[in-house]
mmCIF file with all atom_site columns, C-alpha atoms and ligand atoms in Angstrom:
data_model
loop_
_atom_site.group_PDB
_atom_site.id
_atom_site.type_symbol
_atom_site.label_atom_id
_atom_site.label_alt_id
_atom_site.label_comp_id
_atom_site.label_asym_id
_atom_site.label_entity_id
_atom_site.label_seq_id
_atom_site.pdbx_PDB_ins_code
_atom_site.Cartn_x
_atom_site.Cartn_y
_atom_site.Cartn_z
_atom_site.occupancy
_atom_site.B_iso_or_equiv
_atom_site.pdbx_formal_charge
_atom_site.auth_seq_id
_atom_site.auth_comp_id
_atom_site.auth_asym_id
_atom_site.auth_atom_id
_atom_site.pdbx_PDB_model_num
ATOM   1   C CA  . MET S 1 1   ? 62.114 93.303  44.584 1.00 89.00 ? 1   MET S CA  1
ATOM   2   C CA  . TYR S 1 2   ? 59.652 95.696  46.199 1.00 98.00 ? 2   TYR S CA  1
ATOM   3   C CA  . THR S 1 3   ? 56.658 95.174  48.465 1.00 98.00 ? 3   THR S CA  1
ATOM   4   C CA  . LEU S 1 4   ? 54.197 98.032  48.747 1.00 98.00 ? 4   LEU S CA  1
ATOM   5   C CA  . TYR S 1 5   ? 51.815 98.251  51.691 1.00 98.00 ? 5   TYR S CA  1
ATOM   6   C CA  . TYR S 1 6   ? 48.925 100.226 50.278 1.00 98.00 ? 6   TYR S CA  1
ATOM   7   C CA  . SER S 1 7   ? 45.293 101.127 50.642 1.00 98.00 ? 7   SER S CA  1
ATOM   8   C CA  . PRO S 1 8   ? 43.152 101.992 47.594 1.00 98.00 ? 8   PRO S CA  1
ATOM   9   C CA  . GLY S 1 9   ? 43.349 105.694 46.759 1.00 98.00 ? 9   GLY S CA  1
ATOM   10  C CA  . ALA S 1 10  ? 45.559 106.514 49.782 1.00 98.00 ? 10  ALA S CA  1
ATOM   11  C CA  . ALA S 1 11  ? 48.980 108.185 49.881 1.00 98.00 ? 11  ALA S CA  1
ATOM   12  C CA  . SER S 1 12  ? 50.369 104.893 48.590 1.00 98.00 ? 12  SER S CA  1
ATOM   13  C CA  . MET S 1 13  ? 48.890 105.758 45.214 1.00 98.00 ? 13  MET S CA  1
ATOM   14  C CA  . VAL S 1 14  ? 51.875 107.774 43.985 1.00 98.00 ? 14  VAL S CA  1
ATOM   15  C CA  . VAL S 1 15  ? 54.251 104.939 44.878 1.00 99.00 ? 15  VAL S CA  1
ATOM   16  C CA  . HIS S 1 16  ? 52.046 102.383 43.148 1.00 98.00 ? 16  HIS S CA  1
ATOM   17  C CA  . LEU S 1 17  ? 51.903 104.636 40.076 1.00 98.00 ? 17  LEU S CA  1
ATOM   18  C CA  . ALA S 1 18  ? 55.683 105.000 40.061 1.00 99.00 ? 18  ALA S CA  1
ATOM   19  C CA  . LEU S 1 19  ? 56.137 101.214 40.218 1.00 98.00 ? 19  LEU S CA  1
ATOM   20  C CA  . LEU S 1 20  ? 53.734 100.807 37.296 1.00 98.00 ? 20  LEU S CA  1
ATOM   21  C CA  . GLU S 1 21  ? 55.379 103.560 35.256 1.00 98.00 ? 21  GLU S CA  1
ATOM   22  C CA  . ILE S 1 22  ? 58.794 102.006 35.878 1.00 98.00 ? 22  ILE S CA  1
ATOM   23  C CA  . GLY S 1 23  ? 57.530 98.471  35.215 1.00 98.00 ? 23  GLY S CA  1
ATOM   24  C CA  . ALA S 1 24  ? 59.359 97.276  38.313 1.00 98.00 ? 24  ALA S CA  1
ATOM   25  C CA  . PRO S 1 25  ? 58.339 93.850  39.666 1.00 98.00 ? 25  PRO S CA  1
ATOM   26  C CA  . HIS S 1 26  ? 56.589 94.275  42.989 1.00 98.00 ? 26  HIS S CA  1
ATOM   27  C CA  . ARG S 1 27  ? 54.264 92.646  45.479 1.00 98.00 ? 27  ARG S CA  1
ATOM   28  C CA  . LEU S 1 28  ? 51.256 94.422  46.961 1.00 98.00 ? 28  LEU S CA  1
ATOM   29  C CA  . GLU S 1 29  ? 50.007 94.094  50.533 1.00 98.00 ? 29  GLU S CA  1
ATOM   30  C CA  . ARG S 1 30  ? 46.582 95.642  50.955 1.00 98.00 ? 30  ARG S CA  1
ATOM   31  C CA  . MET S 1 31  ? 45.943 97.325  54.306 1.00 98.00 ? 31  MET S CA  1
ATOM   32  C CA  . ASP S 1 32  ? 42.428 97.698  55.679 1.00 97.00 ? 32  ASP S CA  1
ATOM   33  C CA  . LEU S 1 33  ? 42.467 101.169 57.228 1.00 97.00 ? 33  LEU S CA  1
ATOM   34  C CA  . ASP S 1 34  ? 38.809 100.861 58.326 1.00 96.00 ? 34  ASP S CA  1
ATOM   35  C CA  . ARG S 1 35  ? 39.806 97.925  60.499 1.00 97.00 ? 35  ARG S CA  1
ATOM   36  C CA  . ASP S 1 36  ? 42.833 99.875  61.800 1.00 97.00 ? 36  ASP S CA  1
ATOM   37  C CA  . GLN S 1 37  ? 45.262 97.305  60.423 1.00 97.00 ? 37  GLN S CA  1
ATOM   38  C CA  . GLN S 1 38  ? 47.856 100.101 60.143 1.00 98.00 ? 38  GLN S CA  1
ATOM   39  C CA  . HIS S 1 39  ? 48.078 100.221 63.931 1.00 97.00 ? 39  HIS S CA  1
ATOM   40  C CA  . GLY S 1 40  ? 48.678 96.494  64.414 1.00 97.00 ? 40  GLY S CA  1
ATOM   41  C CA  . ALA S 1 41  ? 51.966 95.552  66.119 1.00 97.00 ? 41  ALA S CA  1
ATOM   42  C CA  . ASP S 1 42  ? 53.389 93.824  63.022 1.00 96.00 ? 42  ASP S CA  1
ATOM   43  C CA  . TYR S 1 43  ? 52.801 96.818  60.790 1.00 98.00 ? 43  TYR S CA  1
ATOM   44  C CA  . LEU S 1 44  ? 54.038 99.343  63.373 1.00 98.00 ? 44  LEU S CA  1
ATOM   45  C CA  . ARG S 1 45  ? 57.354 97.513  63.329 1.00 97.00 ? 45  ARG S CA  1
ATOM   46  C CA  . LEU S 1 46  ? 57.590 98.384  59.618 1.00 98.00 ? 46  LEU S CA  1
ATOM   47  C CA  . ASN S 1 47  ? 56.143 101.865 59.894 1.00 98.00 ? 47  ASN S CA  1
ATOM   48  C CA  . PRO S 1 48  ? 56.103 103.444 63.348 1.00 97.00 ? 48  PRO S CA  1
ATOM   49  C CA  . ARG S 1 49  ? 53.763 106.190 62.091 1.00 96.00 ? 49  ARG S CA  1
ATOM   50  C CA  . GLY S 1 50  ? 50.996 103.646 61.486 1.00 98.00 ? 50  GLY S CA  1
ATOM   51  C CA  . GLN S 1 51  ? 50.287 105.014 58.029 1.00 98.00 ? 51  GLN S CA  1
ATOM   52  C CA  . VAL S 1 52  ? 50.395 103.837 54.437 1.00 98.00 ? 52  VAL S CA  1
ATOM   53  C CA  . PRO S 1 53  ? 52.446 103.677 52.344 1.00 98.00 ? 53  PRO S CA  1
ATOM   54  C CA  . THR S 1 54  ? 55.380 101.546 53.423 1.00 98.00 ? 54  THR S CA  1
ATOM   55  C CA  . LEU S 1 55  ? 57.731 100.205 50.794 1.00 98.00 ? 55  LEU S CA  1
ATOM   56  C CA  . LEU S 1 56  ? 60.021 97.260  51.448 1.00 98.00 ? 56  LEU S CA  1
ATOM   57  C CA  . ILE S 1 57  ? 63.179 97.607  49.388 1.00 98.00 ? 57  ILE S CA  1
ATOM   58  C CA  . ASP S 1 58  ? 65.193 94.417  49.475 1.00 96.00 ? 58  ASP S CA  1
ATOM   59  C CA  . GLY S 1 59  ? 63.348 93.573  52.680 1.00 96.00 ? 59  GLY S CA  1
ATOM   60  C CA  . LYS S 1 60  ? 63.963 96.911  54.437 1.00 98.00 ? 60  LYS S CA  1
ATOM   61  C CA  . PRO S 1 61  ? 60.987 99.182  55.196 1.00 98.00 ? 61  PRO S CA  1
ATOM   62  C CA  . TYR S 1 62  ? 60.771 102.873 54.246 1.00 98.00 ? 62  TYR S CA  1
ATOM   63  C CA  . PHE S 1 63  ? 57.920 105.346 54.542 1.00 98.00 ? 63  PHE S CA  1
ATOM   64  C CA  . GLU S 1 64  ? 56.760 108.817 53.303 1.00 98.00 ? 64  GLU S CA  1
ATOM   65  C CA  . SER S 1 65  ? 55.206 108.736 49.863 1.00 98.00 ? 65  SER S CA  1
ATOM   66  C CA  . ALA S 1 66  ? 57.276 111.509 48.234 1.00 98.00 ? 66  ALA S CA  1
ATOM   67  C CA  . ALA S 1 67  ? 60.522 110.033 49.532 1.00 98.00 ? 67  ALA S CA  1
ATOM   68  C CA  . LEU S 1 68  ? 59.512 106.631 48.160 1.00 98.00 ? 68  LEU S CA  1
ATOM   69  C CA  . LEU S 1 69  ? 58.763 108.234 44.795 1.00 98.00 ? 69  LEU S CA  1
ATOM   70  C CA  . MET S 1 70  ? 62.195 109.890 44.734 1.00 98.00 ? 70  MET S CA  1
ATOM   71  C CA  . ILE S 1 71  ? 63.945 106.681 45.820 1.00 98.00 ? 71  ILE S CA  1
ATOM   72  C CA  . LEU S 1 72  ? 62.255 104.719 43.032 1.00 98.00 ? 72  LEU S CA  1
ATOM   73  C CA  . ALA S 1 73  ? 63.068 107.433 40.494 1.00 98.00 ? 73  ALA S CA  1
ATOM   74  C CA  . GLU S 1 74  ? 66.710 107.308 41.531 1.00 98.00 ? 74  GLU S CA  1
ATOM   75  C CA  . ARG S 1 75  ? 66.915 103.502 41.448 1.00 98.00 ? 75  ARG S CA  1
ATOM   76  C CA  . HIS S 1 76  ? 65.380 103.375 37.959 1.00 98.00 ? 76  HIS S CA  1
ATOM   77  C CA  . PRO S 1 77  ? 66.806 106.341 36.036 1.00 97.00 ? 77  PRO S CA  1
ATOM   78  C CA  . GLU S 1 78  ? 65.784 104.778 32.715 1.00 97.00 ? 78  GLU S CA  1
ATOM   79  C CA  . ALA S 1 79  ? 62.124 105.500 33.585 1.00 98.00 ? 79  ALA S CA  1
ATOM   80  C CA  . LYS S 1 80  ? 62.947 109.230 33.619 1.00 98.00 ? 80  LYS S CA  1
ATOM   81  C CA  . LEU S 1 81  ? 60.749 110.041 36.583 1.00 98.00 ? 81  LEU S CA  1
ATOM   82  C CA  . ALA S 1 82  ? 63.433 112.467 37.816 1.00 98.00 ? 82  ALA S CA  1
ATOM   83  C CA  . PRO S 1 83  ? 65.794 114.724 35.901 1.00 98.00 ? 83  PRO S CA  1
ATOM   84  C CA  . LEU S 1 84  ? 69.396 113.741 36.570 1.00 96.00 ? 84  LEU S CA  1
ATOM   85  C CA  . PRO S 1 85  ? 71.369 115.621 39.258 1.00 94.00 ? 85  PRO S CA  1
ATOM   86  C CA  . GLY S 1 86  ? 73.022 118.640 37.707 1.00 93.00 ? 86  GLY S CA  1
ATOM   87  C CA  . SER S 1 87  ? 70.568 118.823 34.812 1.00 95.00 ? 87  SER S CA  1
ATOM   88  C CA  . GLU S 1 88  ? 68.627 122.005 34.092 1.00 93.00 ? 88  GLU S CA  1
ATOM   89  C CA  . GLN S 1 89  ? 65.312 120.511 35.249 1.00 96.00 ? 89  GLN S CA  1
ATOM   90  C CA  . ARG S 1 90  ? 66.625 119.123 38.522 1.00 97.00 ? 90  ARG S CA  1
ATOM   91  C CA  . ALA S 1 91  ? 66.082 122.263 40.620 1.00 97.00 ? 91  ALA S CA  1
ATOM   92  C CA  . GLY S 1 92  ? 62.457 122.543 39.519 1.00 98.00 ? 92  GLY S CA  1
ATOM   93  C CA  . TYR S 1 93  ? 61.939 118.847 40.292 1.00 98.00 ? 93  TYR S CA  1
ATOM   94  C CA  . LEU S 1 94  ? 63.189 119.299 43.878 1.00 98.00 ? 94  LEU S CA  1
ATOM   95  C CA  . GLN S 1 95  ? 61.248 122.518 44.316 1.00 98.00 ? 95  GLN S CA  1
ATOM   96  C CA  . TRP S 1 96  ? 57.921 121.051 43.250 1.00 98.00 ? 96  TRP S CA  1
ATOM   97  C CA  . ILE S 1 97  ? 58.301 117.838 45.235 1.00 98.00 ? 97  ILE S CA  1
ATOM   98  C CA  . ALA S 1 98  ? 58.978 119.967 48.323 1.00 98.00 ? 98  ALA S CA  1
ATOM   99  C CA  . PHE S 1 99  ? 56.100 122.277 47.459 1.00 98.00 ? 99  PHE S CA  1
ATOM   100 C CA  . PHE S 1 100 ? 53.543 119.471 47.161 1.00 98.00 ? 100 PHE S CA  1
ATOM   101 C CA  . THR S 1 101 ? 54.711 117.715 50.306 1.00 98.00 ? 101 THR S CA  1
ATOM   102 C CA  . ASN S 1 102 ? 54.757 120.955 52.313 1.00 97.00 ? 102 ASN S CA  1
ATOM   103 C CA  . ALA S 1 103 ? 51.876 122.995 50.956 1.00 97.00 ? 103 ALA S CA  1
ATOM   104 C CA  . LEU S 1 104 ? 49.424 120.203 50.179 1.00 98.00 ? 104 LEU S CA  1
ATOM   105 C CA  . GLY S 1 105 ? 50.361 116.961 51.967 1.00 98.00 ? 105 GLY S CA  1
ATOM   106 C CA  . PRO S 1 106 ? 49.954 118.072 55.596 1.00 97.00 ? 106 PRO S CA  1
ATOM   107 C CA  . THR S 1 107 ? 47.029 120.386 54.801 1.00 98.00 ? 107 THR S CA  1
ATOM   108 C CA  . TYR S 1 108 ? 45.096 117.573 53.146 1.00 98.00 ? 108 TYR S CA  1
ATOM   109 C CA  . ARG S 1 109 ? 45.971 115.339 56.075 1.00 98.00 ? 109 ARG S CA  1
ATOM   110 C CA  . PHE S 1 110 ? 44.417 117.882 58.489 1.00 98.00 ? 110 PHE S CA  1
ATOM   111 C CA  . TRP S 1 111 ? 41.393 118.281 56.205 1.00 98.00 ? 111 TRP S CA  1
ATOM   112 C CA  . PHE S 1 112 ? 40.701 114.550 56.171 1.00 98.00 ? 112 PHE S CA  1
ATOM   113 C CA  . TYR S 1 113 ? 41.768 113.810 59.762 1.00 97.00 ? 113 TYR S CA  1
ATOM   114 C CA  . PRO S 1 114 ? 40.253 116.427 62.126 1.00 97.00 ? 114 PRO S CA  1
ATOM   115 C CA  . PRO S 1 115 ? 41.393 114.371 65.178 1.00 97.00 ? 115 PRO S CA  1
ATOM   116 C CA  . ASP S 1 116 ? 44.986 115.266 64.199 1.00 96.00 ? 116 ASP S CA  1
ATOM   117 C CA  . LEU S 1 117 ? 44.050 118.807 65.213 1.00 96.00 ? 117 LEU S CA  1
ATOM   118 C CA  . GLY S 1 118 ? 42.190 117.716 68.323 1.00 96.00 ? 118 GLY S CA  1
ATOM   119 C CA  . SER S 1 119 ? 38.515 117.503 67.367 1.00 95.00 ? 119 SER S CA  1
ATOM   120 C CA  . ALA S 1 120 ? 36.110 115.019 65.826 1.00 97.00 ? 120 ALA S CA  1
ATOM   121 C CA  . GLU S 1 121 ? 34.952 117.700 63.360 1.00 97.00 ? 121 GLU S CA  1
ATOM   122 C CA  . HIS S 1 122 ? 36.787 120.902 62.504 1.00 97.00 ? 122 HIS S CA  1
ATOM   123 C CA  . PRO S 1 123 ? 35.366 124.144 63.868 1.00 97.00 ? 123 PRO S CA  1
ATOM   124 C CA  . SER S 1 124 ? 34.165 126.083 60.791 1.00 97.00 ? 124 SER S CA  1
ATOM   125 C CA  . ALA S 1 125 ? 37.030 128.639 60.970 1.00 98.00 ? 125 ALA S CA  1
ATOM   126 C CA  . VAL S 1 126 ? 39.618 125.846 60.856 1.00 97.00 ? 126 VAL S CA  1
ATOM   127 C CA  . ARG S 1 127 ? 37.846 124.062 58.021 1.00 97.00 ? 127 ARG S CA  1
ATOM   128 C CA  . GLU S 1 128 ? 37.649 127.328 56.127 1.00 98.00 ? 128 GLU S CA  1
ATOM   129 C CA  . ALA S 1 129 ? 41.372 128.067 56.666 1.00 98.00 ? 129 ALA S CA  1
ATOM   130 C CA  . LEU S 1 130 ? 42.354 124.573 55.473 1.00 98.00 ? 130 LEU S CA  1
ATOM   131 C CA  . ARG S 1 131 ? 40.082 124.864 52.449 1.00 98.00 ? 131 ARG S CA  1
ATOM   132 C CA  . ARG S 1 132 ? 41.642 128.205 51.560 1.00 98.00 ? 132 ARG S CA  1
ATOM   133 C CA  . LYS S 1 133 ? 45.212 126.916 51.926 1.00 98.00 ? 133 LYS S CA  1
ATOM   134 C CA  . ILE S 1 134 ? 44.479 123.954 49.656 1.00 98.00 ? 134 ILE S CA  1
ATOM   135 C CA  . GLU S 1 135 ? 42.772 126.120 47.046 1.00 98.00 ? 135 GLU S CA  1
ATOM   136 C CA  . ASP S 1 136 ? 45.586 128.704 47.147 1.00 98.00 ? 136 ASP S CA  1
ATOM   137 C CA  . ALA S 1 137 ? 48.109 125.957 46.471 1.00 98.00 ? 137 ALA S CA  1
ATOM   138 C CA  . TRP S 1 138 ? 46.069 124.728 43.499 1.00 98.00 ? 138 TRP S CA  1
ATOM   139 C CA  . SER S 1 139 ? 45.736 128.289 42.148 1.00 98.00 ? 139 SER S CA  1
ATOM   140 C CA  . LEU S 1 140 ? 49.512 128.556 42.207 1.00 98.00 ? 140 LEU S CA  1
ATOM   141 C CA  . VAL S 1 141 ? 49.899 125.241 40.369 1.00 98.00 ? 141 VAL S CA  1
ATOM   142 C CA  . ASP S 1 142 ? 47.230 126.238 37.845 1.00 98.00 ? 142 ASP S CA  1
ATOM   143 C CA  . ALA S 1 143 ? 49.047 129.518 37.070 1.00 98.00 ? 143 ALA S CA  1
ATOM   144 C CA  . HIS S 1 144 ? 52.397 127.700 36.826 1.00 98.00 ? 144 HIS S CA  1
ATOM   145 C CA  . LEU S 1 145 ? 51.002 125.134 34.362 1.00 98.00 ? 145 LEU S CA  1
ATOM   146 C CA  . ALA S 1 146 ? 49.295 127.827 32.278 1.00 98.00 ? 146 ALA S CA  1
ATOM   147 C CA  . ALA S 1 147 ? 52.633 129.644 31.933 1.00 98.00 ? 147 ALA S CA  1
ATOM   148 C CA  . HIS S 1 148 ? 55.095 126.737 31.848 1.00 98.00 ? 148 HIS S CA  1
ATOM   149 C CA  . GLY S 1 149 ? 53.133 123.493 31.173 1.00 97.00 ? 149 GLY S CA  1
ATOM   150 C CA  . PRO S 1 150 ? 51.942 121.131 29.912 1.00 98.00 ? 150 PRO S CA  1
ATOM   151 C CA  . TYR S 1 151 ? 53.717 119.249 32.757 1.00 98.00 ? 151 TYR S CA  1
ATOM   152 C CA  . MET S 1 152 ? 55.070 120.582 36.036 1.00 98.00 ? 152 MET S CA  1
ATOM   153 C CA  . LEU S 1 153 ? 58.618 120.575 34.655 1.00 98.00 ? 153 LEU S CA  1
ATOM   154 C CA  . GLY S 1 154 ? 57.584 121.877 31.257 1.00 98.00 ? 154 GLY S CA  1
ATOM   155 C CA  . ALA S 1 155 ? 57.606 119.733 28.150 1.00 97.00 ? 155 ALA S CA  1
ATOM   156 C CA  . GLU S 1 156 ? 58.501 116.452 29.852 1.00 96.00 ? 156 GLU S CA  1
ATOM   157 C CA  . PHE S 1 157 ? 56.385 114.312 32.177 1.00 98.00 ? 157 PHE S CA  1
ATOM   158 C CA  . SER S 1 158 ? 58.084 113.431 35.518 1.00 98.00 ? 158 SER S CA  1
ATOM   159 C CA  . GLY S 1 159 ? 57.424 111.975 38.962 1.00 98.00 ? 159 GLY S CA  1
ATOM   160 C CA  . VAL S 1 160 ? 56.225 115.406 40.112 1.00 98.00 ? 160 VAL S CA  1
ATOM   161 C CA  . ASP S 1 161 ? 53.190 114.897 37.890 1.00 99.00 ? 161 ASP S CA  1
ATOM   162 C CA  . LEU S 1 162 ? 52.411 111.574 39.597 1.00 98.00 ? 162 LEU S CA  1
ATOM   163 C CA  . LEU S 1 163 ? 52.488 113.306 42.986 1.00 98.00 ? 163 LEU S CA  1
ATOM   164 C CA  . ALA S 1 164 ? 50.291 116.119 41.658 1.00 98.00 ? 164 ALA S CA  1
ATOM   165 C CA  . LEU S 1 165 ? 47.838 113.595 40.226 1.00 98.00 ? 165 LEU S CA  1
ATOM   166 C CA  . MET S 1 166 ? 47.345 111.842 43.555 1.00 98.00 ? 166 MET S CA  1
ATOM   167 C CA  . TYR S 1 167 ? 46.768 115.146 45.333 1.00 98.00 ? 167 TYR S CA  1
ATOM   168 C CA  . MET S 1 168 ? 44.441 116.348 42.564 1.00 98.00 ? 168 MET S CA  1
ATOM   169 C CA  . ARG S 1 169 ? 42.295 113.243 43.043 1.00 98.00 ? 169 ARG S CA  1
ATOM   170 C CA  . TRP S 1 170 ? 41.918 113.985 46.737 1.00 98.00 ? 170 TRP S CA  1
ATOM   171 C CA  . SER S 1 171 ? 40.162 117.241 45.908 1.00 98.00 ? 171 SER S CA  1
ATOM   172 C CA  . ARG S 1 172 ? 37.314 115.461 44.105 1.00 98.00 ? 172 ARG S CA  1
ATOM   173 C CA  . ASN S 1 173 ? 34.771 115.769 46.927 1.00 97.00 ? 173 ASN S CA  1
ATOM   174 C CA  . MET S 1 174 ? 36.023 119.071 48.295 1.00 98.00 ? 174 MET S CA  1
ATOM   175 C CA  . PRO S 1 175 ? 34.158 122.375 47.911 1.00 97.00 ? 175 PRO S CA  1
ATOM   176 C CA  . ARG S 1 176 ? 36.333 123.257 44.905 1.00 98.00 ? 176 ARG S CA  1
ATOM   177 C CA  . PRO S 1 177 ? 37.688 120.191 43.070 1.00 98.00 ? 177 PRO S CA  1
ATOM   178 C CA  . VAL S 1 178 ? 40.709 120.852 40.843 1.00 98.00 ? 178 VAL S CA  1
ATOM   179 C CA  . THR S 1 179 ? 38.560 120.225 37.775 1.00 97.00 ? 179 THR S CA  1
ATOM   180 C CA  . GLN S 1 180 ? 37.088 123.697 38.385 1.00 98.00 ? 180 GLN S CA  1
ATOM   181 C CA  . TRP S 1 181 ? 40.381 125.324 37.348 1.00 98.00 ? 181 TRP S CA  1
ATOM   182 C CA  . PRO S 1 182 ? 40.616 125.191 33.527 1.00 96.00 ? 182 PRO S CA  1
ATOM   183 C CA  . THR S 1 183 ? 44.338 124.442 33.266 1.00 98.00 ? 183 THR S CA  1
ATOM   184 C CA  . LEU S 1 184 ? 44.249 121.912 36.093 1.00 98.00 ? 184 LEU S CA  1
ATOM   185 C CA  . ARG S 1 185 ? 41.285 120.241 34.447 1.00 98.00 ? 185 ARG S CA  1
ATOM   186 C CA  . ALA S 1 186 ? 43.209 119.738 31.207 1.00 98.00 ? 186 ALA S CA  1
ATOM   187 C CA  . TYR S 1 187 ? 46.278 118.595 33.168 1.00 98.00 ? 187 TYR S CA  1
ATOM   188 C CA  . ALA S 1 188 ? 44.252 116.069 35.183 1.00 98.00 ? 188 ALA S CA  1
ATOM   189 C CA  . ASP S 1 189 ? 42.710 114.717 31.969 1.00 98.00 ? 189 ASP S CA  1
ATOM   190 C CA  . ARG S 1 190 ? 46.172 114.399 30.376 1.00 98.00 ? 190 ARG S CA  1
ATOM   191 C CA  . MET S 1 191 ? 47.483 112.501 33.386 1.00 98.00 ? 191 MET S CA  1
ATOM   192 C CA  . ARG S 1 192 ? 44.386 110.305 33.700 1.00 98.00 ? 192 ARG S CA  1
ATOM   193 C CA  . ALA S 1 193 ? 44.905 109.162 30.112 1.00 98.00 ? 193 ALA S CA  1
ATOM   194 C CA  . ARG S 1 194 ? 48.163 107.435 31.063 1.00 98.00 ? 194 ARG S CA  1
ATOM   195 C CA  . PRO S 1 195 ? 48.105 103.623 30.986 1.00 98.00 ? 195 PRO S CA  1
ATOM   196 C CA  . SER S 1 196 ? 49.522 103.494 34.564 1.00 98.00 ? 196 SER S CA  1
ATOM   197 C CA  . TRP S 1 197 ? 46.406 105.312 35.855 1.00 98.00 ? 197 TRP S CA  1
ATOM   198 C CA  . LYS S 1 198 ? 44.023 102.900 34.184 1.00 97.00 ? 198 LYS S CA  1
ATOM   199 C CA  . ARG S 1 199 ? 46.020 99.915  35.399 1.00 98.00 ? 199 ARG S CA  1
ATOM   200 C CA  . LEU S 1 200 ? 46.132 101.269 38.969 1.00 98.00 ? 200 LEU S CA  1
ATOM   201 C CA  . TYR S 1 201 ? 42.338 101.690 38.945 1.00 98.00 ? 201 TYR S CA  1
ATOM   202 C CA  . GLU S 1 202 ? 41.916 98.045  37.901 1.00 98.00 ? 202 GLU S CA  1
ATOM   203 C CA  . ILE S 1 203 ? 44.339 96.741  40.520 1.00 98.00 ? 203 ILE S CA  1
ATOM   204 C CA  . GLU S 1 204 ? 43.157 98.945  43.408 1.00 98.00 ? 204 GLU S CA  1
ATOM   205 C CA  . GLY S 1 205 ? 39.492 98.535  42.405 1.00 98.00 ? 205 GLY S CA  1
ATOM   206 C CA  . LEU S 1 206 ? 38.859 102.268 42.214 1.00 98.00 ? 206 LEU S CA  1
ATOM   207 C CA  . THR S 1 207 ? 35.980 103.839 40.275 1.00 97.00 ? 207 THR S CA  1
ATOM   208 C CA  . GLU S 1 208 ? 35.525 107.508 41.340 1.00 97.00 ? 208 GLU S CA  1
ATOM   209 C CA  . TRP S 1 209 ? 37.393 110.172 39.328 1.00 98.00 ? 209 TRP S CA  1
ATOM   210 C CA  . ALA S 1 210 ? 38.625 107.630 36.781 1.00 97.00 ? 210 ALA S CA  1
ATOM   211 C CA  . SER S 1 211 ? 38.618 109.988 33.808 1.00 93.00 ? 211 SER S CA  1
HETATM 212 N N1  . LIG H 2 .   ? 53.010 112.014 54.870 1.00 88.94 ? 1   LIG H N1  1
HETATM 213 C C1  . LIG H 2 .   ? 52.563 110.665 54.692 1.00 88.94 ? 1   LIG H C1  1
HETATM 214 C C2  . LIG H 2 .   ? 51.061 110.625 54.948 1.00 88.94 ? 1   LIG H C2  1
HETATM 215 C C3  . LIG H 2 .   ? 50.526 109.224 54.945 1.00 88.94 ? 1   LIG H C3  1
HETATM 216 C C4  . LIG H 2 .   ? 49.073 109.174 55.385 1.00 88.94 ? 1   LIG H C4  1
HETATM 217 O O1  . LIG H 2 .   ? 48.512 110.109 55.978 1.00 88.94 ? 1   LIG H O1  1
HETATM 218 N N2  . LIG H 2 .   ? 48.418 108.061 55.032 1.00 88.94 ? 1   LIG H N2  1
HETATM 219 C C5  . LIG H 2 .   ? 47.036 107.883 55.404 1.00 88.94 ? 1   LIG H C5  1
HETATM 220 C C6  . LIG H 2 .   ? 46.216 107.393 54.196 1.00 88.94 ? 1   LIG H C6  1
HETATM 221 S S1  . LIG H 2 .   ? 46.165 108.594 52.916 1.00 88.94 ? 1   LIG H S1  1
HETATM 222 C C7  . LIG H 2 .   ? 46.926 106.809 56.472 1.00 88.94 ? 1   LIG H C7  1
HETATM 223 O O2  . LIG H 2 .   ? 47.728 105.906 56.529 1.00 88.94 ? 1   LIG H O2  1
HETATM 224 N N3  . LIG H 2 .   ? 45.903 106.926 57.308 1.00 88.94 ? 1   LIG H N3  1
HETATM 225 C C8  . LIG H 2 .   ? 45.615 105.993 58.344 1.00 88.94 ? 1   LIG H C8  1
HETATM 226 C C9  . LIG H 2 .   ? 45.870 106.547 59.705 1.00 88.94 ? 1   LIG H C9  1
HETATM 227 O O3  . LIG H 2 .   ? 46.460 107.637 59.853 1.00 88.94 ? 1   LIG H O3  1
HETATM 228 O O4  . LIG H 2 .   ? 45.459 105.892 60.664 1.00 88.94 ? 1   LIG H O4  1
HETATM 229 C C10 . LIG H 2 .   ? 52.900 110.195 53.271 1.00 88.94 ? 1   LIG H C10 1
HETATM 230 O O5  . LIG H 2 .   ? 52.788 110.984 52.339 1.00 88.94 ? 1   LIG H O5  1
HETATM 231 O O6  . LIG H 2 .   ? 53.283 109.023 53.123 1.00 88.94 ? 1   LIG H O6  1
#
């Protein structure tokens, strides 16, 4: 049994999507980030970073969204969210998970949380540098998909695509949303057609960037 501490549209989204894709029974605990619930003493005991997501696995807490995705993929191989160790697709799977969590995760975090870099609002040069780094990462993904798609690992959908989908959504109000790259646009539409996406929107009560 799993318990996911989540907030609508937050980094918990990829874990929630993985649980839905797998069809694994789970409980949801909604965290109110606006009321700073993530910094309450009870939650900090589960997740000392004071962030969502946290996933309880058999009562034990774990954090970091991409790690949680990989743990779930490994525990439920029948869902085929990860190519098996030793398979041809495995190296690409590891590469792209690392790419998204290195090139996009922290950069988005800085974009959305200027206080992490020491100011209430980013100086324009910092904002511009972050914007460029995020767009460069998406240009790379767009070129990769154009050459090797339709999914990140080629013909087959995988957990990498769930991670990409969450990060794509976060670009929706940025100067250049991913929908402005033609291949990414088609990829986002393909992913947003999945039943897990529609179900997640109902459960989390999301509306923006539904389809
Ligand atoms: N690297 C972490 C990032 C988690 C993260 O930044 N979560 C944000 C929501 S998207 C959060 O909890 N923000 C509240 C806060 O930092 O106070 C992951 O991928 O799990």
